[in-house]
CSV table of C-alpha atoms in Angstrom, one decimal:
chain,number,residue,atom,x,y,z
A,1,TYR,CA,98.8,264.0,125.7
A,2,LEU,CA,97.6,267.6,125.5
A,3,GLY,CA,100.8,269.6,125.7
A,4,PRO,CA,101.7,272.1,128.3
A,5,ARG,CA,99.0,274.7,127.7
A,6,VAL,CA,96.0,272.7,127.2
A,7,GLY,CA,97.2,270.4,129.8
A,8,LEU,CA,97.5,273.3,132.2
A,9,ILE,CA,93.9,274.2,131.7
A,10,GLN,CA,92.7,270.6,132.1
A,11,ALA,CA,94.6,270.6,135.5
A,12,LEU,CA,92.8,273.8,136.5
A,13,VAL,CA,89.5,272.3,135.6
A,14,ASN,CA,90.3,269.2,137.5
A,15,ILE,CA,91.2,271.0,140.7
A,16,PHE,CA,88.6,273.6,140.9
A,17,GLY,CA,86.0,271.5,139.0
A,18,TYR,CA,86.2,268.8,141.6
A,19,GLY,CA,87.4,271.0,144.5
A,20,ILE,CA,84.0,272.9,144.6
A,21,GLY,CA,82.4,269.6,145.8
A,22,LEU,CA,80.0,269.2,142.8
A,23,ASP,CA,80.5,265.4,143.2
A,24,VAL,CA,79.6,265.4,146.8
A,25,GLN,CA,76.6,267.8,146.7
A,26,THR,CA,74.9,266.8,143.5
A,27,GLU,CA,75.0,263.1,144.3
A,28,VAL,CA,73.3,263.7,147.6
A,29,SER,CA,70.0,264.5,145.7
A,30,LEU,CA,70.7,261.9,143.1
A,31,VAL,CA,71.5,258.9,145.2
A,32,ILE,CA,71.4,259.4,148.9
A,33,VAL,CA,67.9,261.1,149.2
A,34,PRO,CA,66.1,258.3,147.3
A,35,PHE,CA,68.3,255.7,149.2
A,36,PHE,CA,66.9,256.7,152.5
A,37,GLN,CA,63.5,257.4,151.2
A,38,ALA,CA,63.3,254.0,149.5
A,39,LEU,CA,64.4,252.2,152.6
A,40,GLY,CA,61.7,254.2,154.7
A,41,VAL,CA,59.0,253.0,152.3
A,42,ALA,CA,60.1,249.5,152.1
A,43,PHE,CA,60.3,249.0,156.0
A,44,HIS,CA,57.4,251.5,156.9
A,45,ASN,CA,59.8,253.7,158.6
A,46,GLN,CA,59.0,257.3,158.5
A,47,GLY,CA,62.1,258.3,160.1
A,48,LEU,CA,64.1,257.3,157.2
A,49,ILE,CA,61.8,259.0,154.9
A,50,ASN,CA,62.1,262.4,156.9
A,51,LEU,CA,65.9,261.9,157.0
A,52,GLY,CA,65.9,261.8,153.3
A,53,ASN,CA,63.7,265.0,153.0
A,54,GLU,CA,65.8,266.8,155.5
A,55,LEU,CA,69.0,266.2,153.4
A,56,VAL,CA,67.7,268.4,150.6
A,57,SER,CA,65.4,270.8,152.5
A,58,ASN,CA,67.4,271.4,155.7
A,59,THR,CA,70.6,273.5,155.1
A,60,THR,CA,72.2,272.3,158.4
A,61,TYR,CA,71.7,268.7,157.5
A,62,TYR,CA,72.9,269.0,154.0
A,63,PHE,CA,76.2,270.9,155.1
A,64,ALA,CA,76.9,268.5,157.8
A,65,PHE,CA,76.7,265.4,155.5
A,66,THR,CA,78.7,266.8,152.7
A,67,THR,CA,81.3,267.9,155.1
A,68,ILE,CA,81.6,264.6,156.7
A,69,LEU,CA,81.7,262.9,153.4
A,70,ILE,CA,84.6,265.4,152.1
A,71,LEU,CA,86.5,264.5,155.3
A,72,LEU,CA,86.0,260.9,154.9
A,73,VAL,CA,87.1,261.0,151.2
A,74,GLY,CA,90.2,263.0,152.5
A,75,LEU,CA,91.0,260.2,154.9
A,76,VAL,CA,90.8,257.6,152.1
A,77,MET,CA,93.1,259.6,149.9
A,78,ILE,CA,95.8,259.6,152.4
A,79,PHE,CA,96.5,256.0,151.6
A,80,SER,CA,98.4,254.5,148.7
A,81,ILE,CA,97.1,254.7,145.3
A,82,LYS,CA,97.3,251.0,144.9
A,83,TRP,CA,94.9,250.5,148.0
A,84,VAL,CA,92.7,253.4,146.5
A,85,SER,CA,92.7,251.8,143.1
A,86,ARG,CA,91.4,248.4,144.4
A,87,VAL,CA,88.6,250.3,146.3
A,88,ILE,CA,87.5,252.1,143.1
A,89,SER,CA,87.7,248.8,140.9
A,90,SER,CA,85.6,247.0,143.4
A,91,LEU,CA,83.0,249.9,143.5
A,92,THR,CA,82.9,249.9,139.6
A,93,VAL,CA,82.2,246.3,139.6
A,94,LEU,CA,79.2,246.7,141.9
A,95,GLN,CA,77.9,249.4,139.7
A,96,ILE,CA,78.3,247.4,136.4
A,97,ILE,CA,76.2,244.6,138.3
A,98,GLY,CA,73.6,247.1,139.5
A,99,THR,CA,73.4,248.6,136.2
A,100,ILE,CA,72.8,245.2,134.6
A,101,ALA,CA,70.1,244.5,137.2
A,102,ILE,CA,68.4,247.7,136.4
A,103,ILE,CA,68.2,246.8,132.6
A,104,ALA,CA,67.1,243.2,133.3
A,105,LEU,CA,64.5,244.4,135.7
A,106,LEU,CA,62.9,246.9,133.4
A,107,ALA,CA,63.0,244.6,130.4
A,108,TYR,CA,61.5,241.7,132.3
A,109,ILE,CA,58.6,243.7,133.8
A,110,GLY,CA,57.9,245.9,130.7
A,111,ARG,CA,55.6,248.8,130.5
A,112,GLY,CA,52.6,247.2,131.8
A,113,GLY,CA,54.6,246.0,134.9
A,114,PHE,CA,56.0,249.3,135.5
A,115,ILE,CA,52.6,251.0,135.3
A,116,SER,CA,51.0,248.5,137.4
A,117,ALA,CA,53.7,248.7,140.0
A,118,PHE,CA,53.7,252.6,140.1
A,119,ASN,CA,49.9,252.7,140.4
A,120,ASP,CA,49.8,250.3,143.3
A,121,LEU,CA,52.6,252.0,145.2
A,122,SER,CA,51.1,255.5,144.5
A,123,ALA,CA,47.7,254.5,145.5
A,124,GLN,CA,49.1,253.4,149.0
A,125,PHE,CA,50.1,257.1,149.5
A,126,LYS,CA,46.8,258.5,147.9
A,127,GLY,CA,48.8,259.8,145.0
A,128,PRO,CA,48.1,260.2,141.3
A,129,ASP,CA,48.1,257.4,138.7
A,130,TYR,CA,50.4,256.9,135.8
A,131,SER,CA,48.0,258.3,133.1
A,132,SER,CA,47.9,261.6,134.8
A,133,LEU,CA,51.6,262.3,134.9
A,134,LEU,CA,52.3,262.3,131.1
A,135,SER,CA,53.9,265.1,129.3
A,136,PRO,CA,52.4,266.5,126.0
A,137,PRO,CA,53.1,264.3,123.0
A,138,ILE,CA,56.4,264.9,121.3
A,139,THR,CA,55.9,265.8,117.9
A,140,SER,CA,59.4,266.2,116.7
A,141,PHE,CA,62.9,264.8,117.2
A,142,SER,CA,65.1,267.1,119.3
A,143,ILE,CA,68.9,266.6,118.8
A,144,PHE,CA,69.6,269.1,121.6
A,145,GLY,CA,67.3,267.3,124.1
A,146,THR,CA,68.8,264.0,122.9
A,147,PHE,CA,72.2,265.1,123.5
A,148,MET,CA,71.4,266.6,127.1
A,149,LEU,CA,69.6,263.5,128.1
A,150,GLY,CA,72.7,261.5,126.9
A,151,ILE,CA,75.0,263.7,129.0
A,152,MET,CA,72.7,263.2,132.2
A,153,ILE,CA,72.8,259.5,131.7
A,154,MET,CA,76.6,259.3,131.2
A,155,GLY,CA,77.0,261.5,134.3
A,156,ASN,CA,75.2,258.6,136.2
A,157,LEU,CA,77.9,256.1,134.7
A,158,PHE,CA,80.9,256.1,136.7
A,159,ILE,CA,82.8,253.8,134.2
A,160,TYR,CA,82.4,256.3,131.4
A,161,ASN,CA,85.7,257.9,132.1
A,162,ASN,CA,86.8,256.6,135.3
A,163,ALA,CA,87.5,252.8,134.5
A,164,PRO,CA,89.7,250.9,137.2
A,165,VAL,CA,92.1,250.5,134.2
A,166,TRP,CA,92.5,254.4,134.1
A,167,VAL,CA,93.3,254.7,137.8
A,168,GLY,CA,95.5,251.5,137.4
A,169,GLY,CA,97.5,253.8,135.1
A,170,GLU,CA,99.2,255.2,138.1
A,171,VAL,CA,100.2,251.8,139.2
A,172,LYS,CA,101.9,250.3,136.2
A,173,LYS,CA,102.2,251.0,132.2
A,174,GLY,CA,100.5,254.2,132.7
A,175,TYR,CA,100.8,255.4,129.0
A,176,LYS,CA,99.0,252.3,127.4
A,177,THR,CA,96.7,251.8,130.4
A,178,ILE,CA,95.4,255.3,130.3
A,179,ARG,CA,94.7,255.3,126.8
A,180,ALA,CA,92.9,252.0,127.0
A,181,GLY,CA,90.9,253.2,130.0
A,182,LEU,CA,89.7,256.4,128.4
A,183,LEU,CA,88.7,254.6,125.0
A,184,TYR,CA,87.2,251.3,126.3
A,185,SER,CA,85.4,252.9,129.1
A,186,TYR,CA,83.8,255.4,126.9
A,187,ILE,CA,82.7,252.8,124.4
A,188,ALA,CA,81.4,250.6,127.2
A,189,ALA,CA,79.6,253.4,128.6
A,190,ALA,CA,78.0,254.7,125.4
A,191,VAL,CA,76.7,251.2,124.8
A,192,ILE,CA,75.0,250.9,128.1
A,193,SER,CA,73.6,254.5,127.8
A,194,LEU,CA,72.0,253.5,124.5
A,195,ILE,CA,70.4,250.4,126.2
A,196,LEU,CA,69.4,252.5,129.2
A,197,VAL,CA,67.8,255.2,127.0
A,198,TYR,CA,65.9,252.2,125.2
A,199,VAL,CA,64.4,250.7,128.4
A,200,ILE,CA,63.4,254.1,129.6
A,201,VAL,CA,61.5,254.8,126.6
A,202,ALA,CA,60.2,251.3,126.1
A,203,ASP,CA,59.4,250.2,129.7
A,204,ILE,CA,59.2,253.4,131.9
A,205,GLY,CA,57.7,255.4,129.2
A,206,GLN,CA,59.3,258.7,127.6
A,207,ARG,CA,56.4,261.1,128.4
A,208,PHE,CA,56.1,259.8,131.9
A,209,PHE,CA,59.9,260.0,132.6
A,210,LEU,CA,60.2,263.6,131.1
A,211,TYR,CA,57.1,264.8,133.2
A,212,THR,CA,58.0,263.4,136.4
A,213,SER,CA,61.7,264.1,136.3
A,214,VAL,CA,60.6,267.9,136.3
A,215,ASN,CA,57.5,268.1,138.1
A,216,GLY,CA,57.7,265.1,140.4
A,217,TRP,CA,54.9,262.4,140.9
A,218,THR,CA,53.0,263.6,143.9
A,219,ASN,CA,49.7,265.5,144.1
A,220,SER,CA,49.9,268.5,146.6
A,221,SER,CA,51.3,266.7,149.6
A,222,SER,CA,50.2,263.2,148.7
A,223,GLY,CA,52.1,260.6,146.5
A,224,ILE,CA,54.9,258.3,146.7
A,225,PRO,CA,57.6,260.0,149.0
A,226,ILE,CA,60.6,259.0,146.8
A,227,GLU,CA,61.9,262.3,145.0
A,228,PRO,CA,62.4,261.2,141.2
A,229,TYR,CA,65.7,263.1,140.9
A,230,SER,CA,67.6,260.3,139.1
A,231,LEU,CA,67.0,257.0,137.4
A,232,LEU,CA,67.6,255.1,140.7
A,233,ALA,CA,64.2,256.4,142.0
A,234,TYR,CA,62.2,254.9,139.1
A,235,VAL,CA,63.9,251.4,139.2
A,236,ILE,CA,63.2,251.3,142.9
A,237,ILE,CA,59.4,251.2,142.3
A,238,PRO,CA,58.8,247.8,141.0
A,239,ALA,CA,61.5,246.5,143.4
A,240,ILE,CA,60.1,248.0,146.5
A,241,HIS,CA,58.6,244.9,147.6
A,242,ASN,CA,61.5,242.7,146.8
A,243,ILE,CA,64.0,243.4,149.6
A,244,PRO,CA,66.9,241.6,148.3
A,245,LEU,CA,66.7,243.1,144.7
A,246,LEU,CA,66.0,246.5,146.4
A,247,ILE,CA,69.1,246.3,148.6
A,248,LEU,CA,71.2,245.4,145.5
A,249,LEU,CA,69.8,248.4,143.4
A,250,LEU,CA,70.3,250.8,146.4
A,251,ILE,CA,73.8,249.6,147.0
A,252,SER,CA,74.6,249.8,143.2
A,253,GLY,CA,73.3,253.4,143.7
A,254,LEU,CA,75.7,254.2,146.5
A,255,THR,CA,78.6,253.2,144.3
A,256,TRP,CA,77.8,256.0,142.1
A,257,TYR,CA,78.0,258.5,145.0
A,258,ILE,CA,81.2,257.1,146.6
A,259,SER,CA,83.0,256.4,143.3
A,260,TYR,CA,82.3,260.0,142.1
A,261,ALA,CA,83.5,261.4,145.3
A,262,LEU,CA,86.7,259.3,145.3
A,263,ILE,CA,87.7,259.8,141.8
A,264,GLY,CA,86.9,263.6,142.0
A,265,ALA,CA,89.4,263.9,144.8
A,266,LEU,CA,91.8,261.5,143.3
A,267,ILE,CA,92.0,263.7,140.1
A,268,GLY,CA,92.4,267.0,141.7
A,269,ILE,CA,95.0,265.8,144.0
A,270,ARG,CA,97.0,264.2,141.3
A,271,ALA,CA,96.7,267.4,139.2
A,272,MET,CA,98.2,269.2,142.1
A,273,PHE,CA,100.9,266.8,142.5
A,274,ALA,CA,101.8,266.8,138.7
A,275,ALA,CA,101.7,270.8,138.7
A,276,SER,CA,104.2,271.0,141.2
A,277,PHE,CA,106.5,269.0,139.1
A,278,ASP,CA,106.1,271.5,136.3
A,279,ARG,CA,106.8,274.4,139.0
A,280,MET,CA,103.3,275.6,138.5
A,281,LEU,CA,102.7,274.9,142.2
A,282,PRO,CA,105.3,275.0,145.1
A,283,GLU,CA,107.5,271.9,145.3
A,284,LYS,CA,106.0,271.1,148.8
A,285,PHE,CA,103.0,269.6,146.8
A,286,ALA,CA,105.0,266.9,145.4
A,287,ASP,CA,106.0,265.7,149.0
A,288,VAL,CA,105.1,262.0,149.4
A,289,SER,CA,104.7,260.3,152.8
A,290,VAL,CA,107.2,257.6,153.1
A,291,LYS,CA,104.8,255.6,155.4
A,292,LEU,CA,101.5,256.0,153.5
A,293,LYS,CA,103.1,256.4,150.1
A,294,SER,CA,100.7,259.4,149.2
A,295,PRO,CA,101.1,263.1,148.4
A,296,TYR,CA,99.9,264.3,151.7
A,297,VAL,CA,100.3,268.0,151.1
A,298,SER,CA,98.3,268.2,148.0
A,299,THR,CA,95.6,265.9,149.7
A,300,ILE,CA,95.4,268.3,152.6
A,301,VAL,CA,95.3,271.3,150.5
A,302,PHE,CA,92.7,269.9,148.1
A,303,ILE,CA,90.4,268.8,150.8
A,304,LEU,CA,90.6,272.4,152.4
A,305,ILE,CA,89.6,273.8,149.0
A,306,ALA,CA,86.5,271.3,148.8
A,307,LEU,CA,85.6,272.2,152.4
A,308,ILE,CA,85.7,276.0,151.6
A,309,PHE,CA,83.6,275.8,148.4
A,310,ASN,CA,81.2,273.5,150.2
A,311,TYR,CA,80.6,276.1,152.8
A,312,LEU,CA,80.4,278.9,150.1
A,313,GLU,CA,78.1,277.0,147.8
A,314,ILE,CA,75.5,275.9,150.6
A,315,TYR,CA,75.6,279.0,152.9
A,316,GLN,CA,76.9,281.8,150.6
A,317,GLY,CA,75.0,281.0,147.6
A,318,PHE,CA,78.2,280.6,145.4
A,319,SER,CA,77.2,278.6,142.4
A,320,LEU,CA,78.7,276.9,139.4
A,321,SER,CA,76.6,275.3,136.8
A,322,LEU,CA,76.7,271.5,137.1
A,323,MET,CA,76.2,271.2,133.5
A,324,PHE,CA,79.1,273.5,132.7
A,325,GLY,CA,81.5,271.4,135.0
A,326,VAL,CA,80.4,268.1,133.4
A,327,ILE,CA,80.8,269.3,130.0
A,328,SER,CA,84.1,271.0,130.3
A,329,TYR,CA,85.5,268.0,131.9
A,330,MET,CA,84.4,265.6,129.1
A,331,ILE,CA,85.8,268.0,126.5
A,332,PHE,CA,89.2,268.3,128.1
A,333,GLN,CA,89.4,264.6,129.1
A,334,TYR,CA,88.4,263.3,125.6
A,335,LEU,CA,90.8,265.5,124.0
A,336,SER,CA,93.3,263.0,124.9
A,337,LEU,CA,91.7,260.5,122.5
A,338,ILE,CA,93.0,262.7,119.6
A,339,HIS,CA,96.6,261.8,120.6
A,340,ILE,CA,95.9,257.8,120.9
């Protein structure tokens, strides 16, 4: 779609953008931390709450968890793309179900229901009430702020550019399937994003959401022991005493994490595989296992890159802006739509 020069740039973004482990590291705080903390609160288990806290405050825990996940992702990527695509398709369906549940829950309880649920839960932990956690009134519309919030929400939607039909493009009818996957998944995610923004503003409250997402919702050391790093943390609150619903939301949240990790590795590995055909990488990268039907050399090299950058990021202070990675990926990805 993009031609050799721009295509090469996209390939490099895919390889190193995902190889540095952004998906694995950022999703720990967005999903895994509130996952353990919410289970700890729901089942009155302080150990689970402490585990969630340690994953972001203890470097050893953080490094160990991300390293294990990178190795597990590599293990999955060794298998046939048909099997991997089925896994990703199933995870995407679970995420869509969870997203619908989030929208339905917030629409059902309304602003009053959310405030009541938050105040009750916060009071159990001697934390502040809803009214004390509001940002100053917003007097003017900010295009930049709206754009950035949109990117953040889109970043939590796996379907926005990684629809199953896109992964299925490697299985059959690749040209038409990839075009459909890029276009239709973007439209679907844009619609879902608009609905999510509406329910955030209408039912959670814009000023509350903006203030707590930056400053948290605790007072000194008291308050709800669930870090508001992502939308998942907010929708957990009204569902904390409804265990079946809570489990559904948490499992849906896990699909964000697992799906991003899998598709991130898949894109980088396939970029290496394709680059070897254009002689931009050694031909060895195109070797495919007869038994597993996967490019095992590209997979092993990519996982090694991810492990190296994971160590550099966590222990050596190497850092690459997440927002830069997301924006650059979206730009190169949707350049493909120009050629549809």
